[in-house]
mmCIF file of C-alpha atoms and ligand atoms in Angstrom:
data_model
loop_
_atom_site.group_PDB
_atom_site.id
_atom_site.type_symbol
_atom_site.label_atom_id
_atom_site.label_comp_id
_atom_site.label_asym_id
_atom_site.label_seq_id
_atom_site.Cartn_x
_atom_site.Cartn_y
_atom_site.Cartn_z
ATOM 1 C CA UNK A 1 109.304 93.824 150.054
ATOM 2 C CA UNK A 2 111.239 96.592 151.780
ATOM 3 C CA UNK A 3 110.347 100.225 151.067
ATOM 4 C CA UNK A 4 114.081 100.893 150.827
ATOM 5 C CA UNK A 5 114.544 98.678 147.772
ATOM 6 C CA UNK A 6 115.444 100.477 144.557
ATOM 7 C CA UNK A 7 113.730 99.730 141.260
ATOM 8 C CA UNK A 8 116.168 97.091 140.046
ATOM 9 C CA UNK A 9 115.880 95.121 143.263
ATOM 10 C CA UNK A 10 112.094 95.343 143.109
ATOM 11 C CA UNK A 11 112.140 94.143 139.484
ATOM 12 C CA UNK A 12 113.878 90.945 140.577
ATOM 13 C CA UNK A 13 112.214 90.216 143.920
ATOM 14 C CA UNK A 14 109.001 92.172 144.507
ATOM 15 C CA UNK A 15 105.774 90.197 144.552
ATOM 16 C CA UNK A 16 107.378 86.759 144.851
ATOM 17 C CA UNK A 17 105.069 84.168 146.442
ATOM 18 C CA UNK A 18 106.918 80.962 147.249
ATOM 19 C CA UNK A 19 105.081 77.676 147.542
ATOM 20 C CA UNK A 20 105.842 75.054 150.196
ATOM 21 C CA UNK A 21 108.594 73.693 147.892
ATOM 22 C CA UNK A 22 110.755 76.804 148.195
ATOM 23 C CA UNK A 23 111.341 77.151 144.434
ATOM 24 C CA UNK A 24 113.870 79.806 143.330
ATOM 25 C CA UNK A 25 112.165 80.730 140.066
ATOM 26 C CA UNK A 26 108.533 81.796 140.353
ATOM 27 C CA UNK A 27 106.078 78.911 139.889
ATOM 28 C CA UNK A 28 103.555 78.821 137.052
ATOM 29 C CA UNK A 29 100.185 78.027 138.594
ATOM 30 C CA UNK A 30 98.597 76.898 135.343
ATOM 31 C CA UNK A 31 95.201 76.263 136.911
ATOM 32 C CA UNK A 32 91.771 77.687 136.201
ATOM 33 C CA UNK A 33 90.293 76.938 139.588
ATOM 34 C CA UNK A 34 91.133 76.329 143.263
ATOM 35 C CA UNK A 35 89.744 73.732 145.677
ATOM 36 C CA UNK A 36 88.285 74.373 149.101
ATOM 37 C CA UNK A 37 88.753 72.133 152.165
ATOM 38 C CA UNK A 38 85.114 72.490 153.164
ATOM 39 C CA UNK A 39 81.847 73.905 151.894
ATOM 40 C CA UNK A 40 82.082 76.532 154.628
ATOM 41 C CA UNK A 41 85.492 77.622 153.355
ATOM 42 C CA UNK A 42 84.116 77.979 149.805
ATOM 43 C CA UNK A 43 81.259 80.107 151.118
ATOM 44 C CA UNK A 44 83.634 82.303 153.067
ATOM 45 C CA UNK A 45 86.009 82.773 150.160
ATOM 46 C CA UNK A 46 83.213 83.824 147.802
ATOM 47 C CA UNK A 47 82.144 86.353 150.421
ATOM 48 C CA UNK A 48 85.590 87.943 150.653
ATOM 49 C CA UNK A 49 88.778 86.216 149.454
ATOM 50 C CA UNK A 50 91.824 86.871 151.668
ATOM 51 C CA UNK A 51 95.116 88.238 150.353
ATOM 52 C CA UNK A 52 96.535 84.860 149.340
ATOM 53 C CA UNK A 53 93.251 83.174 148.426
ATOM 54 C CA UNK A 54 91.923 82.596 144.922
ATOM 55 C CA UNK A 55 88.623 81.459 143.428
ATOM 56 C CA UNK A 56 88.937 81.337 139.657
ATOM 57 C CA UNK A 57 91.706 82.425 137.278
ATOM 58 C CA UNK A 58 89.486 84.982 135.556
ATOM 59 C CA UNK A 59 89.382 86.795 138.931
ATOM 60 C CA UNK A 60 93.001 86.210 139.904
ATOM 61 C CA UNK A 61 95.754 83.606 140.051
ATOM 62 C CA UNK A 62 98.962 83.362 142.151
ATOM 63 C CA UNK A 63 101.334 83.742 139.178
ATOM 64 C CA UNK A 64 99.307 86.627 137.773
ATOM 65 C CA UNK A 65 99.216 88.222 141.240
ATOM 66 C CA UNK A 66 103.022 87.989 141.435
ATOM 67 C CA UNK A 67 103.269 89.909 138.163
ATOM 68 C CA UNK A 68 100.742 92.514 139.348
ATOM 69 C CA UNK A 69 102.550 93.047 142.648
ATOM 70 C CA UNK A 70 105.946 93.286 140.958
ATOM 71 C CA UNK A 71 104.957 95.888 138.362
ATOM 72 C CA UNK A 72 103.034 97.877 140.999
ATOM 73 C CA UNK A 73 106.197 97.904 143.146
ATOM 74 C CA UNK A 74 108.289 99.180 140.220
ATOM 75 C CA UNK A 75 105.767 101.814 139.194
ATOM 76 C CA UNK A 76 105.106 102.998 142.735
ATOM 77 C CA UNK A 77 101.381 102.184 142.373
ATOM 78 C CA UNK A 78 99.167 100.921 145.184
ATOM 79 C CA UNK A 79 97.801 98.113 143.048
ATOM 80 C CA UNK A 80 97.609 96.645 139.533
ATOM 81 C CA UNK A 81 95.381 94.384 137.443
ATOM 82 C CA UNK A 82 96.925 92.283 134.655
ATOM 83 C CA UNK A 83 95.096 91.772 131.381
ATOM 84 C CA UNK A 84 95.222 89.544 128.297
ATOM 85 C CA UNK A 85 96.693 92.318 126.128
ATOM 86 C CA UNK A 86 97.498 96.003 126.152
ATOM 87 C CA UNK A 87 94.170 96.708 124.492
ATOM 88 C CA UNK A 88 92.229 94.795 127.178
ATOM 89 C CA UNK A 89 93.994 97.116 129.636
ATOM 90 C CA UNK A 90 93.110 100.321 127.750
ATOM 91 C CA UNK A 91 89.523 99.171 127.229
ATOM 92 C CA UNK A 92 89.133 98.088 130.857
ATOM 93 C CA UNK A 93 90.672 101.257 132.250
ATOM 94 C CA UNK A 94 88.256 103.476 130.304
ATOM 95 C CA UNK A 95 85.084 101.392 130.110
ATOM 96 C CA UNK A 96 85.069 100.554 133.821
ATOM 97 C CA UNK A 97 85.199 104.266 134.613
ATOM 98 C CA UNK A 98 82.729 105.754 132.131
ATOM 99 C CA UNK A 99 78.991 105.763 131.527
ATOM 100 C CA UNK A 100 76.638 107.283 128.961
ATOM 101 C CA UNK A 101 76.593 111.075 129.184
ATOM 102 C CA UNK A 102 80.188 111.395 130.400
ATOM 103 C CA UNK A 103 82.702 113.539 128.558
ATOM 104 C CA UNK A 104 86.289 112.529 127.734
ATOM 105 C CA UNK A 105 89.157 114.594 126.361
ATOM 106 C CA UNK A 106 91.823 112.673 124.477
ATOM 107 C CA UNK A 107 94.944 113.444 122.509
ATOM 108 C CA UNK A 108 94.487 112.893 118.789
ATOM 109 C CA UNK A 109 97.725 111.034 118.010
ATOM 110 C CA UNK A 110 96.739 107.550 119.213
ATOM 111 C CA UNK A 111 97.606 103.933 118.528
ATOM 112 C CA UNK A 112 95.002 102.667 116.012
ATOM 113 C CA UNK A 113 93.172 100.360 118.437
ATOM 114 C CA UNK A 114 93.079 103.060 121.141
ATOM 115 C CA UNK A 115 91.505 105.385 118.588
ATOM 116 C CA UNK A 116 88.886 102.718 117.837
ATOM 117 C CA UNK A 117 87.894 102.517 121.524
ATOM 118 C CA UNK A 118 87.695 106.290 121.950
ATOM 119 C CA UNK A 119 86.242 107.283 118.591
ATOM 120 C CA UNK A 120 83.944 104.312 117.987
ATOM 121 C CA UNK A 121 83.142 102.163 121.022
ATOM 122 C CA UNK A 122 82.796 104.893 123.650
ATOM 123 C CA UNK A 123 80.805 107.140 121.329
ATOM 124 C CA UNK A 124 78.416 104.273 120.506
ATOM 125 C CA UNK A 125 77.660 103.964 124.205
ATOM 126 C CA UNK A 126 76.903 107.659 124.570
ATOM 127 C CA UNK A 127 80.233 108.986 125.822
ATOM 128 C CA UNK A 128 81.160 112.331 124.278
ATOM 129 C CA UNK A 129 84.828 112.436 123.250
ATOM 130 C CA UNK A 130 86.754 115.588 122.302
ATOM 131 C CA UNK A 131 90.102 115.125 120.520
ATOM 132 C CA UNK A 132 92.886 117.682 120.879
ATOM 133 C CA UNK A 133 96.442 118.186 119.684
ATOM 134 C CA UNK A 134 98.180 116.663 122.702
ATOM 135 C CA UNK A 135 101.137 119.039 122.586
ATOM 136 C CA UNK A 136 98.870 122.117 122.750
ATOM 137 C CA UNK A 137 98.225 122.834 126.440
ATOM 138 C CA UNK A 138 95.730 125.614 125.632
ATOM 139 C CA UNK A 139 93.714 123.123 123.568
ATOM 140 C CA UNK A 140 93.483 120.773 126.583
ATOM 141 C CA UNK A 141 92.335 123.675 128.758
ATOM 142 C CA UNK A 142 89.718 124.786 126.212
ATOM 143 C CA UNK A 143 88.309 121.256 125.814
ATOM 144 C CA UNK A 144 87.734 120.640 129.532
ATOM 145 C CA UNK A 145 84.132 120.803 130.795
ATOM 146 C CA UNK A 146 82.493 120.440 134.210
ATOM 147 C CA UNK A 147 81.258 116.972 133.127
ATOM 148 C CA UNK A 148 84.684 115.805 131.873
ATOM 149 C CA UNK A 149 85.126 112.474 133.631
ATOM 150 C CA UNK A 150 88.403 111.280 132.107
ATOM 151 C CA UNK A 151 91.397 112.392 130.094
ATOM 152 C CA UNK A 152 93.271 109.912 127.901
ATOM 153 C CA UNK A 153 96.699 110.289 126.343
ATOM 154 C CA UNK A 154 99.737 108.382 125.136
ATOM 155 C CA UNK A 155 102.686 110.039 126.862
ATOM 156 C CA UNK A 156 104.725 109.668 123.655
ATOM 157 C CA UNK A 157 102.830 109.279 120.417
ATOM 158 C CA UNK A 158 103.377 106.578 117.847
ATOM 159 C CA UNK A 159 105.109 106.867 115.387
ATOM 160 C CA UNK A 160 106.005 110.587 115.387
ATOM 161 C CA UNK A 161 107.182 110.560 119.030
ATOM 162 C CA UNK A 162 105.421 113.727 120.123
ATOM 163 C CA UNK A 163 105.805 114.224 123.852
ATOM 164 C CA UNK A 164 102.896 115.428 125.965
ATOM 165 C CA UNK A 165 103.464 117.561 129.063
ATOM 166 C CA UNK A 166 101.708 115.130 131.382
ATOM 167 C CA UNK A 167 102.192 117.312 134.445
ATOM 168 C CA UNK A 168 100.470 120.299 132.820
ATOM 169 C CA UNK A 169 97.622 118.186 131.387
ATOM 170 C CA UNK A 170 97.062 116.454 134.751
ATOM 171 C CA UNK A 171 96.762 119.813 136.553
ATOM 172 C CA UNK A 172 94.152 121.001 134.045
ATOM 173 C CA UNK A 173 92.238 117.699 134.224
ATOM 174 C CA UNK A 174 92.272 117.610 138.019
ATOM 175 C CA UNK A 175 90.880 121.143 138.171
ATOM 176 C CA UNK A 176 87.570 119.735 136.816
ATOM 177 C CA UNK A 177 87.885 116.453 138.748
ATOM 178 C CA UNK A 178 88.707 114.277 135.715
ATOM 179 C CA UNK A 179 90.676 111.021 136.012
ATOM 180 C CA UNK A 180 93.919 111.030 134.007
ATOM 181 C CA UNK A 181 94.518 107.752 132.158
ATOM 182 C CA UNK A 182 97.946 107.444 130.509
ATOM 183 C CA UNK A 183 99.112 104.837 128.009
ATOM 184 C CA UNK A 184 102.815 104.876 128.878
ATOM 185 C CA UNK A 185 104.125 102.190 126.516
ATOM 186 C CA UNK A 186 106.641 104.244 124.548
ATOM 187 C CA UNK A 187 108.136 105.918 127.623
ATOM 188 C CA UNK A 188 108.422 102.500 129.383
ATOM 189 C CA UNK A 189 108.326 101.937 133.156
ATOM 190 C CA UNK A 190 112.105 102.528 133.216
ATOM 191 C CA UNK A 191 112.229 106.133 131.977
ATOM 192 C CA UNK A 192 108.907 107.634 132.985
ATOM 193 C CA UNK A 193 107.290 108.074 136.400
ATOM 194 C CA UNK A 194 103.803 108.793 135.090
ATOM 195 C CA UNK A 195 102.112 108.543 138.511
ATOM 196 C CA UNK A 196 104.513 111.053 140.040
ATOM 197 C CA UNK A 197 103.835 113.395 137.103
ATOM 198 C CA UNK A 198 100.109 113.377 137.870
ATOM 199 C CA UNK A 199 98.585 110.347 136.129
ATOM 200 C CA UNK A 200 95.834 108.618 138.124
ATOM 201 C CA UNK A 201 95.802 105.457 136.040
ATOM 202 C CA UNK A 202 98.740 104.092 134.025
ATOM 203 C CA UNK A 203 98.367 101.458 131.331
ATOM 204 C CA UNK A 204 101.040 99.309 129.697
ATOM 205 C CA UNK A 205 101.028 96.857 126.869
ATOM 206 C CA UNK A 206 103.320 94.270 128.509
ATOM 207 C CA UNK A 207 103.686 92.806 125.009
ATOM 208 C CA UNK A 208 106.335 95.475 124.382
ATOM 209 C CA UNK A 209 109.306 96.147 126.697
ATOM 210 C CA UNK A 210 108.061 94.041 129.624
ATOM 211 C CA UNK A 211 108.122 90.781 127.679
ATOM 212 C CA UNK A 212 110.768 92.291 125.442
ATOM 213 C CA UNK A 213 111.427 89.113 123.515
ATOM 214 C CA UNK A 214 108.366 88.920 121.288
ATOM 215 C CA UNK A 215 106.635 85.961 122.922
ATOM 216 C CA UNK A 216 103.399 86.837 124.717
ATOM 217 C CA UNK A 217 100.591 89.358 124.672
ATOM 218 C CA UNK A 218 99.802 91.037 127.947
ATOM 219 C CA UNK A 219 98.743 94.274 129.568
ATOM 220 C CA UNK A 220 98.406 95.902 132.952
ATOM 221 C CA UNK A 221 96.459 98.738 134.571
ATOM 222 C CA UNK A 222 97.975 100.497 137.593
ATOM 223 C CA UNK A 223 96.403 102.920 140.050
ATOM 224 C CA UNK A 224 95.080 103.366 143.568
ATOM 225 C CA UNK A 225 93.797 100.281 145.424
ATOM 226 C CA UNK A 226 90.359 101.891 145.481
ATOM 227 C CA UNK A 227 90.271 102.285 141.680
ATOM 228 C CA UNK A 228 91.830 98.906 140.852
ATOM 229 C CA UNK A 229 89.721 96.809 143.236
ATOM 230 C CA UNK A 230 86.431 98.761 143.333
ATOM 231 C CA UNK A 231 86.129 100.138 139.791
ATOM 232 C CA UNK A 232 88.357 98.102 137.445
ATOM 233 C CA UNK A 233 88.351 94.592 138.937
ATOM 234 C CA UNK A 234 84.558 94.073 138.939
ATOM 235 C CA UNK A 235 84.477 95.055 135.257
ATOM 236 C CA UNK A 236 87.446 92.965 134.153
ATOM 237 C CA UNK A 237 86.719 89.865 136.182
ATOM 238 C CA UNK A 238 83.220 89.610 134.729
ATOM 239 C CA UNK A 239 84.082 90.574 131.143
ATOM 240 C CA UNK A 240 86.994 88.167 130.737
ATOM 241 C CA UNK A 241 90.112 90.178 129.965
ATOM 242 C CA UNK A 242 92.313 88.239 132.409
ATOM 243 C CA UNK A 243 95.985 87.484 131.754
ATOM 244 C CA UNK A 244 97.005 83.841 131.314
ATOM 245 C CA UNK A 245 99.164 82.491 134.196
ATOM 246 C CA UNK A 246 101.713 81.314 131.635
ATOM 247 C CA UNK A 247 101.965 84.789 130.111
ATOM 248 C CA UNK A 248 102.221 86.290 133.606
ATOM 249 C CA UNK A 249 105.213 84.034 134.251
ATOM 250 C CA UNK A 250 106.901 85.154 131.018
ATOM 251 C CA UNK A 251 106.280 88.794 132.029
ATOM 252 C CA UNK A 252 107.651 88.157 135.540
ATOM 253 C CA UNK A 253 110.852 86.814 134.042
ATOM 254 C CA UNK A 254 110.908 89.744 131.602
ATOM 255 C CA UNK A 255 110.746 92.194 134.516
ATOM 256 C CA UNK A 256 113.967 90.807 135.967
ATOM 257 C CA UNK A 257 115.919 92.068 132.948
ATOM 258 C CA UNK A 258 113.667 95.006 131.985
ATOM 259 C CA UNK A 259 115.916 97.740 133.350
ATOM 260 C CA UNK A 260 119.085 96.305 131.792
ATOM 261 C CA UNK A 261 117.436 95.753 128.428
ATOM 262 C CA UNK A 262 115.762 99.159 128.216
ATOM 263 C CA UNK A 263 119.002 100.908 129.253
ATOM 264 C CA UNK A 264 121.048 99.080 126.589
ATOM 265 C CA UNK A 265 118.412 99.649 123.904
ATOM 266 C CA UNK A 266 118.174 103.337 124.855
ATOM 267 C CA UNK A 267 121.965 103.723 124.646
ATOM 268 C CA UNK A 268 121.880 102.361 121.087
ATOM 269 C CA UNK A 269 118.776 104.329 120.046
ATOM 270 C CA UNK A 270 120.426 107.536 121.303
ATOM 271 C CA UNK A 271 123.663 106.759 119.474
ATOM 272 C CA UNK A 272 121.832 105.939 116.221
ATOM 273 C CA UNK A 273 119.655 109.079 116.405
ATOM 274 C CA UNK A 274 122.733 111.242 116.982
ATOM 275 C CA UNK A 275 124.643 109.562 114.130
ATOM 276 C CA UNK A 276 121.755 110.043 111.667
ATOM 277 C CA UNK A 277 120.897 113.621 112.671
ATOM 278 C CA UNK A 278 121.775 115.958 109.775
ATOM 279 C CA UNK A 279 122.131 113.143 107.207
ATOM 280 C CA UNK A 280 121.373 114.716 103.802
ATOM 281 C CA UNK A 281 119.219 111.733 102.756
ATOM 282 C CA UNK A 282 116.791 112.286 105.642
ATOM 283 C CA UNK A 283 114.174 115.025 105.976
ATOM 284 C CA UNK A 284 113.869 114.426 109.747
ATOM 285 C CA UNK A 285 115.287 112.324 112.535
ATOM 286 C CA UNK A 286 112.821 112.131 115.435
ATOM 287 C CA UNK A 287 114.002 111.106 118.904
ATOM 288 C CA UNK A 288 112.649 112.681 122.116
ATOM 289 C CA UNK A 289 116.000 113.735 123.588
ATOM 290 C CA UNK A 290 117.579 115.094 120.375
ATOM 291 C CA UNK A 291 118.133 118.872 120.503
ATOM 292 C CA UNK A 292 116.095 119.175 117.274
ATOM 293 C CA UNK A 293 112.966 117.525 118.777
ATOM 294 C CA UNK A 294 110.138 120.108 118.895
ATOM 295 C CA UNK A 295 109.374 119.261 122.561
ATOM 296 C CA UNK A 296 112.881 118.374 123.723
ATOM 297 C CA UNK A 297 112.526 120.500 126.839
ATOM 298 C CA UNK A 298 109.235 118.785 127.793
ATOM 299 C CA UNK A 299 110.732 115.393 126.896
ATOM 300 C CA UNK A 300 113.619 115.944 129.279
ATOM 301 C CA UNK A 301 111.205 116.824 132.094
ATOM 302 C CA UNK A 302 108.915 113.867 131.350
ATOM 303 C CA UNK A 303 111.517 111.131 130.817
ATOM 304 C CA UNK A 304 114.969 110.502 132.166
ATOM 305 C CA UNK A 305 116.242 109.247 128.774
ATOM 306 C CA UNK A 306 114.920 109.352 125.199
ATOM 307 C CA UNK A 307 113.591 105.782 124.993
ATOM 308 C CA UNK A 308 114.153 102.871 122.638
ATOM 309 C CA UNK A 309 112.365 104.073 119.490
ATOM 310 C CA UNK A 310 113.312 106.630 116.842
ATOM 311 C CA UNK A 311 111.712 107.587 113.552
ATOM 312 C CA UNK A 312 113.396 108.763 110.365
ATOM 313 C CA UNK A 313 111.829 110.422 107.340
ATOM 314 C CA UNK A 314 113.472 109.499 104.020
ATOM 315 C CA UNK A 315 113.511 112.284 101.451
ATOM 316 C CA UNK A 316 112.541 109.937 98.604
ATOM 317 C CA UNK A 317 109.081 109.168 100.086
ATOM 318 C CA UNK A 318 107.506 105.715 100.099
ATOM 319 C CA UNK A 319 109.715 104.298 97.314
ATOM 320 C CA UNK A 320 112.845 105.236 99.258
ATOM 321 C CA UNK A 321 111.374 103.938 102.533
ATOM 322 C CA UNK A 322 110.539 100.574 100.943
ATOM 323 C CA UNK A 323 114.017 100.281 99.375
ATOM 324 C CA UNK A 324 115.523 101.093 102.773
ATOM 325 C CA UNK A 325 113.427 98.457 104.580
ATOM 326 C CA UNK A 326 114.142 95.802 101.973
ATOM 327 C CA UNK A 327 117.894 96.451 102.051
ATOM 328 C CA UNK A 328 118.278 96.007 105.829
ATOM 329 C CA UNK A 329 120.082 92.819 106.784
ATOM 330 C CA UNK A 330 119.882 92.790 110.599
ATOM 331 C CA UNK A 331 116.789 94.844 111.358
ATOM 332 C CA UNK A 332 113.581 92.985 110.595
ATOM 333 C CA UNK A 333 110.378 94.336 109.084
ATOM 334 C CA UNK A 334 107.588 93.882 111.602
ATOM 335 C CA UNK A 335 105.296 95.980 113.789
ATOM 336 C CA UNK A 336 106.155 95.176 117.405
ATOM 337 C CA UNK A 337 108.458 97.382 119.480
ATOM 338 C CA UNK A 338 110.544 97.110 122.615
ATOM 339 C CA UNK A 339 111.868 93.752 121.408
ATOM 340 C CA UNK A 340 115.422 92.386 121.723
ATOM 341 C CA UNK A 341 115.389 92.237 117.924
ATOM 342 C CA UNK A 342 115.538 95.582 116.139
ATOM 343 C CA UNK A 343 112.324 96.129 114.199
ATOM 344 C CA UNK A 344 111.519 98.579 111.411
ATOM 345 C CA UNK A 345 107.984 99.619 110.493
ATOM 346 C CA UNK A 346 106.541 101.692 107.638
ATOM 347 C CA UNK A 347 103.533 103.205 109.472
ATOM 348 C CA UNK A 348 101.808 104.787 106.442
ATOM 349 C CA UNK A 349 101.254 101.414 104.750
ATOM 350 C CA UNK A 350 100.849 99.174 107.832
ATOM 351 C CA UNK A 351 99.897 100.332 111.343
ATOM 352 C CA UNK A 352 98.341 103.585 110.101
ATOM 353 C CA UNK A 353 97.156 102.339 106.688
ATOM 354 C CA UNK A 354 93.467 102.755 107.564
ATOM 355 C CA UNK A 355 93.788 106.487 108.198
ATOM 356 C CA UNK A 356 92.989 108.844 105.345
ATOM 357 C CA UNK A 357 95.811 110.743 103.635
ATOM 358 C CA UNK A 358 94.603 113.896 105.435
ATOM 359 C CA UNK A 359 94.550 112.213 108.853
ATOM 360 C CA UNK A 360 98.074 110.903 108.280
ATOM 361 C CA UNK A 361 99.216 114.379 107.229
ATOM 362 C CA UNK A 362 97.755 115.905 110.426
ATOM 363 C CA UNK A 363 99.689 113.343 112.487
ATOM 364 C CA UNK A 364 102.915 113.885 110.511
ATOM 365 C CA UNK A 365 102.938 110.322 109.144
ATOM 366 C CA UNK A 366 104.611 111.049 105.815
ATOM 367 C CA UNK A 367 105.212 108.450 103.056
ATOM 368 C CA UNK A 368 108.946 108.444 103.858
ATOM 369 C CA UNK A 369 108.546 107.883 107.607
ATOM 370 C CA UNK A 370 110.144 104.748 109.067
ATOM 371 C CA UNK A 371 109.878 103.791 112.753
ATOM 372 C CA UNK A 372 112.875 101.992 114.226
ATOM 373 C CA UNK A 373 112.565 100.054 117.484
ATOM 374 C CA UNK A 374 116.166 99.528 118.547
ATOM 375 C CA UNK A 375 116.985 96.115 119.982
ATOM 376 C CA UNK A 376 119.863 94.504 121.806
ATOM 377 C CA UNK A 377 122.199 93.808 118.881
ATOM 378 C CA UNK A 378 125.677 95.398 118.761
ATOM 379 C CA UNK A 379 125.142 99.107 118.107
ATOM 380 C CA UNK A 380 128.023 99.308 115.594
ATOM 381 C CA UNK A 381 126.449 96.493 113.583
ATOM 382 C CA UNK A 382 123.089 98.297 113.616
ATOM 383 C CA UNK A 383 124.676 101.553 112.435
ATOM 384 C CA UNK A 384 126.479 99.732 109.614
ATOM 385 C CA UNK A 385 123.220 98.048 108.641
ATOM 386 C CA UNK A 386 121.390 101.394 108.495
ATOM 387 C CA UNK A 387 124.226 103.024 106.511
ATOM 388 C CA UNK A 388 124.385 100.251 103.913
ATOM 389 C CA UNK A 389 120.569 100.308 103.546
ATOM 390 C CA UNK A 390 120.591 104.103 103.098
ATOM 391 C CA UNK A 391 123.236 103.718 100.427
ATOM 392 C CA UNK A 392 121.107 101.091 98.666
ATOM 393 C CA UNK A 393 118.278 103.652 98.510
HETATM 394 C C1 LIG B 1 100.999 97.953 121.366
HETATM 395 C C2 LIG B 1 100.306 99.080 121.980
HETATM 396 C C3 LIG B 1 99.037 98.927 122.548
HETATM 397 C C4 LIG B 1 98.286 97.620 122.517
HETATM 398 O O1 LIG B 1 98.933 96.575 123.134
HETATM 399 P P1 LIG B 1 98.631 95.035 122.761
HETATM 400 O O2 LIG B 1 99.398 94.294 123.797
HETATM 401 O O3 LIG B 1 99.099 94.829 121.366
HETATM 402 O O4 LIG B 1 97.161 94.842 122.886
HETATM 403 C C5 LIG B 1 98.445 100.033 123.127
HETATM 404 N N1 LIG B 1 99.056 101.233 123.140
HETATM 405 C C6 LIG B 1 100.281 101.421 122.602
HETATM 406 C C7 LIG B 1 100.902 102.777 122.657
HETATM 407 C C8 LIG B 1 100.952 100.352 122.013
HETATM 408 O O5 LIG B 1 102.156 100.554 121.465
#
């Protein structure tokens, strides 16, 4: 790969490893193991595998390595490790780094499974976790301690799309020597340069925009070579969170169109948010780059565009939200995001059902809130679909 290549070129070509057959499309090496010519070679490889040498697919695989190298090239990271799912990535990134007695500061508005790792798993193993309102920079500063080992945040929260000033949080965290781990799913690799903004470790659920067509689970952790190979890899290769070579191939192909897809989806999401803003039937329209967004100024510094997801709050509460969902003809009711198909979610009764009414209220997850992941359909058709469903309410 040339250092001069821009992101879109990297997304198509970076990381390619051609076999002796000279295939155009990346090969799927659907193999668990690798053979050695001699016993001596096996011994040597176990001692220290070379750059293009593999031992066992739980440790690494050529197709998986292609995916890791390609996403690292796009993100501007020294290295990457691919995982079976986004949650294997979040768990690996944190667990490999922490030990009993460490302190972690985390934003409060987290994806349910991330909250489980921070609030349940880590605490059970003796890690002290302090939760803060991620948009409150003074709260981050106040929570930091000399023994704070890591900071965790989702750069944009789900489903209320709060934007965290990553640059400010990273400066505070680095002042006590803490590692900044960022779940950057909602911002996507296209619109956010989390490493440049100060993140040390960036995590993606590849299940979302990177696949982008609802097929495979996957995840990836990106960071320095030192962190990925010395801290993360030993943990992940022995605990079994490896990505399947088949899924890595799907993700590789997804990367080739990632930029185009995310741009088109963002265009539509922006247009829909602007069209709905001020609609009398809605209490709120939430989209990071709308002038009415509480952190619009931070959002514009953190991300080049507003992303592919918006949330709307129907004035009639849950009954209105359900009628709206059920009346949609193009958009489907599901819980994924970043997909070519537009997807609507009612967080209060699905993804955030397990939270108490009070917890939901703190996070702004009202009964009328609907999350819309905008897909690749014709934007005019999507707007008509939303309008007819609002009328049906
Ligand atoms: C989906 C998601 C995850 C988990 O990813 P999986 O691939 O489903 O394991 C983690 N964080 C965020 C913000 C997500 O949206």
